[in-house]
Coordinates of C-alpha atoms in Angstrom, one line a residue:
X1057 CA 11.8 -16.7 -11.0
X1058 CA 11.1 -13.0 -10.8
X1059 CA 11.5 -11.4 -7.4
X1060 CA 8.1 -9.8 -7.4
X1061 CA 6.4 -13.1 -8.3
X1062 CA 8.3 -15.0 -5.5
X1063 CA 7.4 -12.2 -3.0
X1064 CA 3.7 -12.4 -4.0
X1065 CA 3.7 -16.2 -3.7
X1066 CA 5.4 -16.0 -0.3
X1067 CA 3.0 -13.4 1.0
X1068 CA 0.0 -15.4 -0.3
X1069 CA 1.1 -18.6 1.5
X1070 CA 1.9 -16.8 4.7
X1071 CA -1.3 -14.7 4.8
X1072 CA -3.4 -17.8 4.3
X1073 CA -1.5 -19.7 7.0
X1074 CA -1.7 -16.8 9.5
X1075 CA -5.4 -16.4 8.9
X1076 CA -6.3 -20.0 9.4
X1077 CA -4.1 -20.5 12.4
X1078 CA -5.4 -17.4 14.1
X1079 CA -9.0 -18.4 13.3
X1080 CA -8.5 -21.9 14.7
X1081 CA -9.0 -23.6 11.4
X1082 CA -5.6 -25.3 11.5
X1083 CA -3.1 -25.7 14.2
X1084 CA 0.4 -24.2 14.2
X1085 CA 2.9 -26.8 13.0
X1086 CA 6.4 -26.0 14.4
X1087 CA 9.2 -26.8 12.0
X1088 CA 6.9 -27.3 9.0
X1089 CA 7.7 -25.8 5.6
X1090 CA 5.2 -23.1 6.0
X1091 CA 6.4 -22.3 9.5
X1092 CA 10.0 -22.0 8.2
X1093 CA 8.8 -19.7 5.4
X1094 CA 7.2 -17.5 8.0
X1095 CA 10.3 -17.5 10.1
X1096 CA 12.5 -16.7 7.1
X1097 CA 10.4 -13.7 6.0
X1098 CA 9.9 -12.4 9.6
X1099 CA 13.6 -12.6 10.2
X1100 CA 14.6 -10.9 7.0
X1101 CA 12.1 -8.0 7.4
X1102 CA 13.1 -7.6 11.0
X1103 CA 16.4 -6.3 9.9
X1104 CA 14.8 -2.8 9.5
X1105 CA 12.3 -1.1 11.7
X1106 CA 9.9 -0.5 8.9
X1107 CA 10.1 -4.1 7.7
X1108 CA 9.5 -5.4 11.2
X1109 CA 6.4 -3.2 11.4
X1110 CA 5.2 -4.4 8.0
X1111 CA 5.3 -8.0 9.1
X1112 CA 3.7 -7.3 12.4
X1113 CA 0.8 -5.5 10.7
X1114 CA 0.5 -8.4 8.3
X1115 CA 0.3 -10.8 11.2
X1116 CA -2.4 -8.7 12.8
X1117 CA -4.5 -8.4 9.7
X1118 CA -3.3 -11.0 7.1
X1119 CA -6.3 -10.5 4.8
X1120 CA -6.1 -6.8 4.6
X1121 CA -5.0 -5.9 1.0
X1122 CA -3.0 -2.8 1.9
X1123 CA -0.8 -4.8 4.4
X1124 CA -0.4 -7.6 1.9
X1125 CA 0.8 -5.1 -0.7
X1126 CA 3.3 -3.6 1.7
X1127 CA 4.7 -7.1 2.5
X1128 CA 5.0 -7.9 -1.2
X1129 CA 6.9 -4.7 -1.8
X1130 CA 9.2 -5.2 1.1
X1131 CA 10.0 -8.7 0.1
X1132 CA 10.5 -7.8 -3.5
X1133 CA 13.0 -5.1 -2.5
X1134 CA 14.9 -7.5 -0.1
X1135 CA 15.1 -10.2 -2.8
X1136 CA 16.2 -7.7 -5.4
X1137 CA 19.0 -6.4 -3.3
X1138 CA 20.2 -9.8 -2.1
X1139 CA 20.6 -12.7 -4.6
X1140 CA 21.3 -15.2 -1.8
X1141 CA 18.1 -14.3 0.1
X1142 CA 16.2 -14.4 -3.2
X1143 CA 17.4 -17.9 -3.9
X1144 CA 16.6 -19.1 -0.4
X1145 CA 13.2 -17.4 -0.5
X1146 CA 12.3 -19.1 -3.8
X1147 CA 13.3 -22.5 -2.4
X1148 CA 11.3 -21.9 0.7
X1149 CA 8.2 -20.9 -1.3
X1150 CA 8.5 -24.0 -3.5
X1151 CA 8.9 -26.3 -0.5
X1152 CA 5.9 -24.7 1.3
X1153 CA 3.8 -24.8 -1.8
X1154 CA 4.5 -28.5 -2.3
X1155 CA 3.9 -29.4 1.3
X1156 CA 1.0 -27.1 2.1
X1157 CA -0.9 -26.0 -1.0
X1158 CA -2.4 -22.5 -0.5
X1159 CA -5.9 -23.8 -0.6
X1160 CA -5.2 -25.9 2.5
X1161 CA -4.4 -22.8 4.6
X1162 CA -7.1 -20.5 3.4
X1163 CA -10.4 -21.1 5.2
X1164 CA -13.8 -20.6 3.7
X1165 CA -14.2 -17.3 5.6
X1166 CA -10.9 -15.8 4.3
X1167 CA -10.8 -13.0 1.8
X1168 CA -7.7 -14.7 0.4
X1169 CA -9.8 -17.6 -0.8
X1170 CA -10.8 -15.4 -3.8
X1171 CA -7.5 -13.6 -4.1
X1172 CA -5.0 -15.9 -5.7
X1173 CA -1.7 -14.3 -6.7
X1174 CA -1.5 -13.0 -10.3
X1175 CA 1.1 -15.6 -11.0
X1176 CA 0.1 -19.0 -9.6
X1177 CA 2.6 -20.7 -7.3
X1178 CA 4.9 -22.8 -9.5
X1179 CA 5.0 -26.3 -8.2
X1180 CA 8.3 -28.1 -8.5
X1181 CA 8.6 -30.8 -11.1
X1182 CA 10.5 -33.0 -8.7
X1183 CA 10.3 -33.3 -4.9
X1184 CA 12.0 -30.5 -3.2
X1185 CA 14.1 -31.0 0.0
X1186 CA 13.1 -28.7 2.9
X1187 CA 14.9 -25.4 2.5
X1188 CA 17.9 -24.8 4.8
X1189 CA 18.1 -21.2 6.0
X1190 CA 21.7 -20.1 6.8
X1191 CA 22.0 -17.8 9.8
X1192 CA 23.1 -14.9 7.6
X1193 CA 19.7 -15.0 5.9
X1194 CA 17.4 -15.8 8.8
X1195 CA 19.1 -14.3 11.9
X1196 CA 16.2 -14.5 14.2
X1197 CA 15.2 -17.9 15.6
X1198 CA 11.4 -18.4 15.8
X1199 CA 9.9 -18.5 19.3
X1200 CA 7.8 -21.6 20.1
X1201 CA 4.2 -20.8 19.5
X1202 CA 1.3 -21.4 21.9
X1203 CA -0.9 -24.3 20.8
X1204 CA -4.5 -23.5 19.9
X1205 CA -6.5 -23.3 23.1
X1206 CA -3.5 -22.4 25.3
X1207 CA -2.8 -19.0 26.8
X1208 CA -2.0 -16.4 24.2
X1209 CA -3.3 -13.2 22.8
X1210 CA -7.1 -13.2 23.2
X1211 CA -7.8 -13.1 19.4
X1212 CA -4.7 -14.9 18.3
X1213 CA -6.1 -18.5 18.1
X1214 CA -2.8 -19.7 19.5
X1215 CA -0.6 -17.7 17.2
X1216 CA 0.4 -14.8 19.5
X1217 CA 1.1 -11.4 18.0
X1218 CA 4.9 -10.9 17.7
X1219 CA 5.8 -14.6 17.8
X1220 CA 9.2 -14.1 16.2
X1221 CA 11.8 -12.5 18.4
X1222 CA 12.8 -9.1 17.1
X1223 CA 9.9 -7.7 15.3
X1224 CA 7.6 -5.3 17.1
X1225 CA 4.0 -5.8 18.1
X1226 CA 1.5 -4.3 15.7
X1227 CA 0.0 -0.9 16.4
X1228 CA 3.0 0.7 18.0
X1229 CA 4.9 2.5 15.3
X1230 CA 5.4 6.0 16.5
X1231 CA 5.8 9.6 15.5
X1232 CA 7.3 12.2 17.8
X1233 CA 6.8 15.9 17.8
X1234 CA 9.8 17.9 16.7
X1235 CA 12.4 18.8 19.3
X1236 CA 12.1 22.1 21.2
X1237 CA 12.3 25.2 19.0
X1238 CA 11.9 23.3 15.7
X1239 CA 8.9 24.0 13.5
X1240 CA 6.8 20.9 12.8
X1241 CA 6.9 20.0 9.1
X1242 CA 3.8 18.9 7.3
X1243 CA 3.4 15.2 7.5
X1244 CA 3.4 13.3 4.2
X1245 CA 2.5 9.7 3.5
X1246 CA 6.1 8.5 3.5
X1247 CA 8.8 7.5 6.0
X1248 CA 12.5 6.9 5.3
X1249 CA 13.5 3.3 5.6
X1250 CA 16.8 3.3 7.4
X1251 CA 17.8 -0.3 6.8
X1252 CA 20.6 0.9 4.6
X1253 CA 22.4 2.2 7.7
X1254 CA 22.9 -1.3 9.0
X1255 CA 26.7 -0.9 9.4
X1256 CA 26.4 1.9 11.9
X1257 CA 25.1 0.0 14.9
X1258 CA 23.5 -3.3 15.8
X1259 CA 20.1 -3.0 17.5
X1260 CA 19.4 -5.4 20.4
X1261 CA 16.7 -7.9 19.5
X1262 CA 13.6 -8.0 21.7
X1263 CA 12.2 -5.5 24.1
X1264 CA 14.6 -3.0 25.5
X1265 CA 14.3 -2.6 29.3
X1266 CA 14.4 1.1 30.1
X1267 CA 15.6 2.3 33.5
X1268 CA 12.7 4.1 35.3
X1269 CA 13.5 6.9 37.7
X1270 CA 11.8 6.6 41.1
X1271 CA 9.9 9.6 42.4
X1272 CA 8.3 12.4 40.4
X1273 CA 11.2 14.8 40.2
X1274 CA 14.2 12.5 39.7
X1275 CA 14.0 12.5 35.9
X1276 CA 14.3 16.2 35.6
X1277 CA 17.3 16.1 37.9
X1278 CA 19.4 14.1 35.4
X1279 CA 21.5 16.5 33.3
X1280 CA 21.1 15.9 29.6
X1281 CA 18.0 13.8 29.7
X1282 CA 15.7 16.5 28.3
X1283 CA 18.1 17.3 25.5
X1284 CA 18.5 13.7 24.5
X1285 CA 14.8 13.2 24.4
X1286 CA 14.3 16.3 22.3
X1287 CA 16.9 15.2 19.8
X1288 CA 15.3 11.7 19.6
X1289 CA 11.9 13.2 19.0
X1290 CA 13.2 15.5 16.4
X1291 CA 15.0 12.6 14.6
X1292 CA 11.9 10.3 14.6
X1293 CA 9.7 13.1 13.5
X1294 CA 12.0 13.8 10.6
X1295 CA 12.1 10.1 9.7
X1296 CA 8.3 9.9 9.5
X1297 CA 8.1 13.1 7.4
X1298 CA 10.7 12.3 4.8
X1299 CA 13.0 15.1 6.0
X1300 CA 16.3 13.6 4.9
X1301 CA 18.2 16.8 5.4
X1302 CA 17.2 17.0 9.0
X1303 CA 18.0 13.3 9.6
X1304 CA 21.5 13.9 8.3
X1305 CA 21.9 17.0 10.5
X1306 CA 20.9 15.0 13.6
X1307 CA 23.3 12.0 13.0
X1308 CA 26.5 11.7 15.0
X1309 CA 29.8 12.3 13.1
X1310 CA 30.6 8.6 13.0
X1311 CA 27.1 7.6 11.8
X1312 CA 27.1 10.3 9.1
X1313 CA 30.6 9.1 8.0
X1314 CA 29.2 5.5 7.6
X1315 CA 26.4 6.7 5.4
X1316 CA 28.5 9.0 3.3
X1317 CA 30.6 6.0 2.3
X1318 CA 27.7 5.2 0.0
X1319 CA 27.2 8.8 -1.2
X1320 CA 25.7 12.1 -0.2
X1321 CA 23.6 11.5 3.0
X1322 CA 20.5 13.3 1.8
X1323 CA 20.5 11.5 -1.5
X1324 CA 21.1 8.1 0.1
X1325 CA 18.2 8.5 2.6
X1326 CA 15.9 10.1 0.0
X1327 CA 16.4 7.1 -2.3
X1328 CA 15.3 4.8 0.6
X1329 CA 11.9 6.6 1.0
X1330 CA 9.0 4.1 1.4
X1331 CA 5.3 5.1 1.3
X1332 CA 3.3 4.3 4.4
X1333 CA -0.5 4.2 4.7
X1334 CA -2.2 7.1 6.6
X1335 CA -3.4 4.9 9.4
X1336 CA 0.1 3.8 10.2
X1337 CA 1.3 7.4 10.3
X1338 CA -1.6 8.4 12.6
X1339 CA -0.8 5.5 15.0
X1340 CA 2.8 6.6 14.9
X1341 CA 1.9 10.1 16.0
X1342 CA 0.0 9.0 19.0
X1343 CA 2.6 6.5 20.2
X1344 CA 5.7 8.7 20.1
X1345 CA 3.8 11.6 21.6
X1346 CA 3.6 9.5 24.8
X1347 CA 7.3 9.2 25.3
X1348 CA 8.5 11.0 28.4
X1349 CA 11.7 12.2 29.9
X1350 CA 11.7 9.5 32.6
X1351 CA 12.1 6.9 29.9
X1352 CA 15.5 8.2 28.9
X1353 CA 18.3 6.0 30.1
X1354 CA 21.4 8.1 30.8
X1355 CA 24.6 6.0 30.2
X1356 CA 27.1 8.6 31.4
X1357 CA 27.4 12.3 30.8
X1358 CA 27.7 12.0 27.1
X1359 CA 25.7 8.9 26.2
X1360 CA 22.0 8.1 26.4
X1361 CA 19.3 5.8 25.0
X1362 CA 15.6 6.5 24.2
X1363 CA 13.1 3.6 23.8
X1364 CA 11.4 3.2 20.5
X1365 CA 9.0 0.2 20.1
X1366 CA 11.0 -2.9 20.8
X1367 CA 14.3 -1.2 20.2
X1368 CA 16.0 2.1 21.2
X1369 CA 17.8 5.1 19.7
X1370 CA 21.3 5.5 20.9
X1371 CA 22.6 9.1 21.3
X1372 CA 25.9 10.8 22.0
X1373 CA 26.6 14.3 23.1
X1374 CA 28.8 16.2 20.6
X1375 CA 30.1 19.8 20.6
X1376 CA 26.8 21.1 19.1
X1377 CA 24.4 19.0 21.1
X1378 CA 22.9 15.5 21.3
X1379 CA 23.2 13.4 18.1
X1380 CA 21.8 10.0 17.1
X1381 CA 24.5 7.3 16.8
X1382 CA 22.4 4.2 16.2
X1383 CA 19.0 2.6 16.3
X1384 CA 15.8 2.4 14.2
X1385 CA 17.3 -0.5 12.1
X1386 CA 20.7 1.1 11.5

């Protein structure tokens, strides 16, 4: 089956399910076929920062067409690049469709009720066994969900925002101002997806605990903290603004070498450019502007980490200043 068709079908099933669970129309069913499909998709998209944000936004507003489109695009790309994942996703969609027809999950108040996918979900001719997701395809185990009526997000209907370990809560993608002395480039509606840099470093799943300095003047007394933060802001700003040349300049020697095994750094990152909607870019600007020096964790004279959503940027000090060595999905 075509990757785009499978991606659209998966998104349709997941959106209907998320809508009806959050609205209290159905209860979450741990271990069900549709729940396994959600876990598979969440785990796969969580491999990159952008993918994690796409799923978190879909979970927050599952009936919003723009977020549905981004999810379909991200899944189509993932399936197109990984035949094993494409096969597992197709099997999971067939299993979920057979066990939980889309009409069951879409309540009468859902906009999805009138938005069936262009290609109907293809029901299997024979019963399909529940899909088995190998660890390599679904690396993040789902977190048990709160039953309807139990404690959870106020508007979650028992399906808390960010239920799968590893993908960020919605509404926290960030943009930082350029580091000191750098002119701020004009923001465009794109951001570079850095999932292609997966070999450089492994990001810790879940929320990063940042060491907080006690007192008002201790942060400024830590040598290197200000420089590390400025480089992190410069890097994240370049990421949000499609400035591939600047991203390459700010990478550590080792990180740059990893990328250039695949080709010229600027060309590789430019090819990975993914369009983001303006509202996400605006939210990003507000969030990263709030990062402060006291959030920088110094790990020695030449190593530091700066928090970014539920992950962090790792930095090393090289001869020409602080450089990014890992993070943001790479």
